Short mmCIF file of C-alpha atoms and ligand atoms in Angstrom, two decimals:
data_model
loop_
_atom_site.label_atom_id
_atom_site.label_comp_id
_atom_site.label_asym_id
_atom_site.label_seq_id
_atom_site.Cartn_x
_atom_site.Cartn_y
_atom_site.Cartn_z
CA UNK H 1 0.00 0.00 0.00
CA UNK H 2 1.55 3.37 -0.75
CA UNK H 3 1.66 5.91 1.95
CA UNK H 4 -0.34 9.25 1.40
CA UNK H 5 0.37 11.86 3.85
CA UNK H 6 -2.46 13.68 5.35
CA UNK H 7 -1.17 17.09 3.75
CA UNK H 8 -1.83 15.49 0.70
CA UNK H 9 -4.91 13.90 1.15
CA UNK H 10 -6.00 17.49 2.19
CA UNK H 11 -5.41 20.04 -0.72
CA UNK H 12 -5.33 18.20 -3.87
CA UNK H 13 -9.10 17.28 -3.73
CA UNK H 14 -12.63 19.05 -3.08
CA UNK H 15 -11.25 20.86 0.04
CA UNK H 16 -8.95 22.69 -2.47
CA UNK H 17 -10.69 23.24 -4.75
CA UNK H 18 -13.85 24.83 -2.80
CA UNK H 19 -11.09 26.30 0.19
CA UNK H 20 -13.79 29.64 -0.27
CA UNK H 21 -15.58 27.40 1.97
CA UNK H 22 -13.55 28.09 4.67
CA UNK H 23 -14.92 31.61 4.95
CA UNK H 24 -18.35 29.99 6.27
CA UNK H 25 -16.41 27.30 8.07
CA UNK H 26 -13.97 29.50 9.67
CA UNK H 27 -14.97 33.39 9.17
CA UNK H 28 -11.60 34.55 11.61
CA UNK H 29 -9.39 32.77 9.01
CA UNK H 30 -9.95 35.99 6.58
CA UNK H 31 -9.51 38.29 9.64
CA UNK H 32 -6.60 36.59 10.31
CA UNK H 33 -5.32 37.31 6.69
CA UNK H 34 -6.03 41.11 7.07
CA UNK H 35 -3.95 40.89 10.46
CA UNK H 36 -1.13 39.72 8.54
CA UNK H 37 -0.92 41.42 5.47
CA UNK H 38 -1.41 44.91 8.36
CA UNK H 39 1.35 43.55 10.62
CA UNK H 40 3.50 43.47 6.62
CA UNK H 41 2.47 46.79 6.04
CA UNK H 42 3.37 48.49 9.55
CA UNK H 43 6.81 46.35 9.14
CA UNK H 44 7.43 48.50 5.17
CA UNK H 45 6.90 51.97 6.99
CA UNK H 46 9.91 51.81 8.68
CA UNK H 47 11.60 50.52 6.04
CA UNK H 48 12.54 52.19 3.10
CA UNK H 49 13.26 50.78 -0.41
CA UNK H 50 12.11 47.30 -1.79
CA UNK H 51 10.89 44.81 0.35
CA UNK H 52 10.96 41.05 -0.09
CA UNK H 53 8.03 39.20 0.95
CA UNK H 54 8.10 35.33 1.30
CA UNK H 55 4.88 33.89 1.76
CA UNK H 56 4.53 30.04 2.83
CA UNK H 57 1.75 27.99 1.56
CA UNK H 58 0.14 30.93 -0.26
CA UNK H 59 -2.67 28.50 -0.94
CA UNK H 60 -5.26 30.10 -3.41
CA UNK H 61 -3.87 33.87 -2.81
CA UNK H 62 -6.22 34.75 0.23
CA UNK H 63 -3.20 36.03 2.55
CA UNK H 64 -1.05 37.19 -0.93
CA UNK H 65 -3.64 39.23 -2.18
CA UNK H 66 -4.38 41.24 1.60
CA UNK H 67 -0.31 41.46 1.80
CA UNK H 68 -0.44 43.11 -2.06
CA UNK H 69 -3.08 44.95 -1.45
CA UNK H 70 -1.69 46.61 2.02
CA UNK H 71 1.92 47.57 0.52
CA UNK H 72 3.45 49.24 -2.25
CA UNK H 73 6.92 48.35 -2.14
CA UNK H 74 7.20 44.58 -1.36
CA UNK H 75 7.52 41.66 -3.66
CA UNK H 76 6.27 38.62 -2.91
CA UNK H 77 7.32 35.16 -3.43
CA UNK H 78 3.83 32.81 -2.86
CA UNK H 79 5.14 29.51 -2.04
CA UNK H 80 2.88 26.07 -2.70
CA UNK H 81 3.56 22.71 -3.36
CA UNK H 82 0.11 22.28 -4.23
CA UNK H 83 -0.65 22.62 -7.71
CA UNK H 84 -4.86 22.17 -6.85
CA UNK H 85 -4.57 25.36 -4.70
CA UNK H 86 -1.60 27.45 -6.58
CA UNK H 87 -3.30 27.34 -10.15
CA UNK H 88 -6.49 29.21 -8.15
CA UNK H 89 -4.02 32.31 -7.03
CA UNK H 90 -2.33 32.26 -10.50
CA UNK H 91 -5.52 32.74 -12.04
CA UNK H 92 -6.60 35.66 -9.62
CA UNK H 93 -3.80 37.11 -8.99
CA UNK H 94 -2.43 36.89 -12.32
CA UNK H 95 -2.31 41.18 -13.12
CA UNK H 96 0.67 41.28 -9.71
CA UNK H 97 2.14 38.92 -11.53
CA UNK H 98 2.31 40.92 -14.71
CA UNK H 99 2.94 44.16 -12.45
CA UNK H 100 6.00 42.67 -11.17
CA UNK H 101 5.06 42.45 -7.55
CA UNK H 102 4.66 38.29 -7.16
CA UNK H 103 6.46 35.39 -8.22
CA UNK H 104 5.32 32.18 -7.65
CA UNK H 105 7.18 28.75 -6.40
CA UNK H 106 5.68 25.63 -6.65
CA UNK H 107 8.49 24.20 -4.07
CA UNK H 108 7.63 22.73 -0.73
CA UNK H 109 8.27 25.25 2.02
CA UNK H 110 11.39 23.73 3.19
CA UNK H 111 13.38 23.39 -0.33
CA UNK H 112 12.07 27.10 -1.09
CA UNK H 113 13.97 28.41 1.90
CA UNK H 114 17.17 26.14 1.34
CA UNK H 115 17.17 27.77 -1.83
CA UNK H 116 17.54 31.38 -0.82
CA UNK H 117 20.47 32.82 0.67
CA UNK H 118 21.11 33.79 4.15
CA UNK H 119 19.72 37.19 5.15
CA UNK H 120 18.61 37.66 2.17
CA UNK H 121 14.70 38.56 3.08
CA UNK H 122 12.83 41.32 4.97
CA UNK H 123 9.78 39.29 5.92
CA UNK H 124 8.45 35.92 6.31
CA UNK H 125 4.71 35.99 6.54
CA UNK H 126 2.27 32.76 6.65
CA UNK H 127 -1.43 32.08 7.03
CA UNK H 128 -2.73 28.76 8.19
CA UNK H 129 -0.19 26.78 6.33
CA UNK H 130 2.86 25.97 9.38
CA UNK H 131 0.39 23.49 11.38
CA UNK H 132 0.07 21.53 8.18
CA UNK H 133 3.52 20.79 8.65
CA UNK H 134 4.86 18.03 11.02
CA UNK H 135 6.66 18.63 13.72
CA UNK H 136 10.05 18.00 12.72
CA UNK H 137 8.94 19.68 9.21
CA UNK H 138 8.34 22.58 11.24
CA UNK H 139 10.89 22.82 13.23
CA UNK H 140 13.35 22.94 9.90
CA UNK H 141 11.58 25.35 8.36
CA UNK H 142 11.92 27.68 11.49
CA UNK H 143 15.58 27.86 11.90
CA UNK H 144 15.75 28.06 7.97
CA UNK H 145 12.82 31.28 8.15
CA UNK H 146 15.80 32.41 10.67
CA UNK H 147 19.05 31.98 8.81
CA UNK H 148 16.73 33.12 5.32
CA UNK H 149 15.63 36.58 7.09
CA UNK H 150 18.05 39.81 7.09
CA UNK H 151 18.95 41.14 10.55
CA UNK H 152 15.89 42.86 12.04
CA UNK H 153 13.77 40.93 9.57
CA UNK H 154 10.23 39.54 10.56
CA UNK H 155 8.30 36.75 10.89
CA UNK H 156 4.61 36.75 11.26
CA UNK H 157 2.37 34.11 10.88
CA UNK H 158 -1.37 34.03 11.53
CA UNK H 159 -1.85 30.43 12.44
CA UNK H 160 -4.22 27.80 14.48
CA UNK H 161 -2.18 28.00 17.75
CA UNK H 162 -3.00 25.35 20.27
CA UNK H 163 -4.20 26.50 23.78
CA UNK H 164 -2.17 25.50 26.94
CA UNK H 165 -5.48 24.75 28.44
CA UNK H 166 -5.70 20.86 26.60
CA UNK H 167 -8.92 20.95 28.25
CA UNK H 168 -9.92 24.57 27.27
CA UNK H 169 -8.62 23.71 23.81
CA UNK H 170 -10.90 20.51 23.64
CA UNK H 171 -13.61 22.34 23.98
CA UNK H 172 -12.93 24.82 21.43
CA UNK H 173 -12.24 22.06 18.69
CA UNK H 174 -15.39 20.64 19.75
CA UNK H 175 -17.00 23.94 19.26
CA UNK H 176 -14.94 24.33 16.04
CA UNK H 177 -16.61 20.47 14.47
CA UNK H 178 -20.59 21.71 15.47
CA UNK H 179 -19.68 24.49 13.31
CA UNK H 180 -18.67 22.38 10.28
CA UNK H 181 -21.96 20.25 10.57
CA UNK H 182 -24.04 23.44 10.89
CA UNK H 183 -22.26 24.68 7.60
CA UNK H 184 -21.91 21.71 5.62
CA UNK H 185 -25.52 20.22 6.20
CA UNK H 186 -26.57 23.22 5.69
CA UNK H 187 -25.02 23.66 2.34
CA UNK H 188 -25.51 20.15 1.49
CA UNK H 189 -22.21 19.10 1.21
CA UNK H 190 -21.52 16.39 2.91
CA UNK H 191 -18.56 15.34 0.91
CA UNK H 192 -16.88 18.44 2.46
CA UNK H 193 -17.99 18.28 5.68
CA UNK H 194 -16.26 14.65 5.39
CA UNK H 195 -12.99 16.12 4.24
CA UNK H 196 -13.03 18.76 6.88
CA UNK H 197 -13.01 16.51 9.87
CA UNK H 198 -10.84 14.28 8.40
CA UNK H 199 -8.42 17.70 7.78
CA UNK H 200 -9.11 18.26 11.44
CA UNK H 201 -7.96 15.10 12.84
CA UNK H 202 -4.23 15.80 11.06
CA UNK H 203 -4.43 19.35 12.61
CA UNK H 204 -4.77 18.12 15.89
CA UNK H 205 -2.64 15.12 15.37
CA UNK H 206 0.36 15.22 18.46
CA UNK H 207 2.82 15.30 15.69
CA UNK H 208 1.34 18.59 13.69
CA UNK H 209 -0.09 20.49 17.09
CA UNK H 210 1.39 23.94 17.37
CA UNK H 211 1.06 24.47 21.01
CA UNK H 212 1.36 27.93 21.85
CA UNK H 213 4.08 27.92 24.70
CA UNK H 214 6.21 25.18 22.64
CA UNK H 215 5.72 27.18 19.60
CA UNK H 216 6.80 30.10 21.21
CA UNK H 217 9.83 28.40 23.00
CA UNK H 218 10.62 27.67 19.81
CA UNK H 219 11.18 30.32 18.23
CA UNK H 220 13.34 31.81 21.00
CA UNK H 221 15.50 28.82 20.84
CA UNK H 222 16.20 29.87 17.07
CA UNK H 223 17.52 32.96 17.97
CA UNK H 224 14.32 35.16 18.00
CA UNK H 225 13.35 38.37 19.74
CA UNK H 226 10.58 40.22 20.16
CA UNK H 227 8.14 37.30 20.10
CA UNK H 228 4.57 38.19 20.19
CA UNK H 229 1.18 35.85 20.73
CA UNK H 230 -1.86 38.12 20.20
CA UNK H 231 -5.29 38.35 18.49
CA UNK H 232 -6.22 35.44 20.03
CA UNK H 233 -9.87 33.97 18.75
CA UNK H 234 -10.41 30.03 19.82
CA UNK H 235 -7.40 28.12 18.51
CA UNK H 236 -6.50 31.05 15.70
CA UNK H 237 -3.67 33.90 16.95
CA UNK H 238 -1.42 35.81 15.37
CA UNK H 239 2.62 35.21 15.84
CA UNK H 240 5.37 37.90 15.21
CA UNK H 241 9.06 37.38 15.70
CA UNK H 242 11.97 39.56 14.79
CA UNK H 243 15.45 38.82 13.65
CA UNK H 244 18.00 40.34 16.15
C1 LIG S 1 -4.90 26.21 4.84
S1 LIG S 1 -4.09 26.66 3.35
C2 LIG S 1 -3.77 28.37 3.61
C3 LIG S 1 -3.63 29.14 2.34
C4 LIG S 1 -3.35 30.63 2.46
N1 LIG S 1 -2.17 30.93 3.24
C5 LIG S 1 -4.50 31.43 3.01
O1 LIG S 1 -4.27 32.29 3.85
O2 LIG S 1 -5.63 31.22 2.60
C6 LIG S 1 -2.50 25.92 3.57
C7 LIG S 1 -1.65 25.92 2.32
O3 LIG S 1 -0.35 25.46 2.66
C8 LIG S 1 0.12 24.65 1.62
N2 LIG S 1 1.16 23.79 2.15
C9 LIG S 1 1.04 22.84 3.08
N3 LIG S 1 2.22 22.24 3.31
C10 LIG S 1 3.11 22.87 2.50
C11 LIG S 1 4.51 22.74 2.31
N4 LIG S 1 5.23 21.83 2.97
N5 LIG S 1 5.12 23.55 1.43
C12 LIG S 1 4.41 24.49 0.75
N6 LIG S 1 3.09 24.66 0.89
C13 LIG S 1 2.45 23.85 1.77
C14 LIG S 1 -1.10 23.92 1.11
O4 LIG S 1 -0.93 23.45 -0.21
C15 LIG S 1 -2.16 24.99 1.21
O5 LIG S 1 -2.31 25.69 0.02
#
């Protein structure tokens, strides 16, 4: 039997290509893309000249687009492995393309990074994509988003941060999986409501949980300062880290 991850049972099929859904499913997600793309553009008014802009798991070009949208001097590389998801932001966000503001890689996030050179970048911004990743995954990526990002770079990454509270955060996923029957039966889709929880159940898997004091740890451990855990909604905060 060949082994399929649960990334990739995730993105390539009817999640991906309906992931608008998540806007019923999960309506702080898209705040949580403004928060980014706002914490980018506070980060460009202190700095002058061209800014590069690496974006992991840019998906279908939700978090892209708000970042584009909320600068005028950054250029961002959108960074997918999945084709399913990164044909949907090449088609709408095709004109930044042709504006020279966005490039696209169709590397996985790890590779991507190995590929740039050391303090190379000014930012490092990410939307729902680092929990995909396992835990060892993760943890490579984060002292590569380190050694990738110019001194007094940043790193911000809206994200599904586990509570400390296991119990507390029980409750909220519970919370979280009435929500997808509410939406899905009431959309008729049960085929996605199917997908969802099985998504779910890799999310919360012990070797993809980001759990906010580990995560946090973390980051310190790779060097980091200036680490920052706010906007806080159920399991979904925003994450800033700086470059010393
Ligand atoms: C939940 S979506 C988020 C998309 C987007 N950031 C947004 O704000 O809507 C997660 C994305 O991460 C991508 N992804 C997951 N693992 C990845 C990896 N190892 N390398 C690159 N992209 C990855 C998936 O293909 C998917 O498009």
């Amino acid at each position: 039997m060949s082994y399929v991850s649960p990334y990739e049972a995730m993105f390539s099929g009817a999640m991906g290509k309906e992931y608008q859904m998540l806007f019923l499913v999960c309506p702080v997600a898209a705040k949580m893309s403004q928060l980014v793309a706002q914490t980018v553009a506070d980060y460009t008014l202190t700095n002058a000249g061209k800014i590069k802009v690496v974006e992991l798991g840019g998906g279908t070009g939700i978090t892209t687009h708000a970042i584009l949208s909320a600068t005028t001097h950054t250029v961002v590389i959108s960074i997918d492995n999945e084709p399913t998801m990164q044909a949907q932001a090449k088609h709408n966000l095709h004109q930044w393309v042709e504006n020279g503001r966005l490039v696209f890689s169709s590397d996985d996030a790890l590779t991507a990074l190995q590929r740039l050179d050391s303090a190379s970048v000014e930012v490092i911004a990410s939307a729902y994509t680092l929990h995909n990743f396992t835990d060892t995954y993760r943890a490579q990526v984060i002292s590569e988003i380190f050694r990738v990002l110019k001194s007094g770079g940043l790193f911000v990454n809206g994200d599904r941060y586990a509570l400390d509270d296991v119990s507390a955060h029980t409750l909220a996923i519970q919370t979280e999986v009435t929500g997808y029957f509410k939406v899905f039966i009431e959309q008729k889709r049960l085929d996605l409501l199917e997908q969802w929880i099985v998504h779910l159940f890799s999310d919360e898997s012990e070797n993809h949980l980001m759990r906010e004091s580990f995560s946090l740890q973390q980051l310190a451990q790779a060097g980091f300062t200036q680490i920052n855990l706010s906007q806080r909604e159920e399991v979904n905060a925003l994450v800033t880290a700086v470059k010393p």
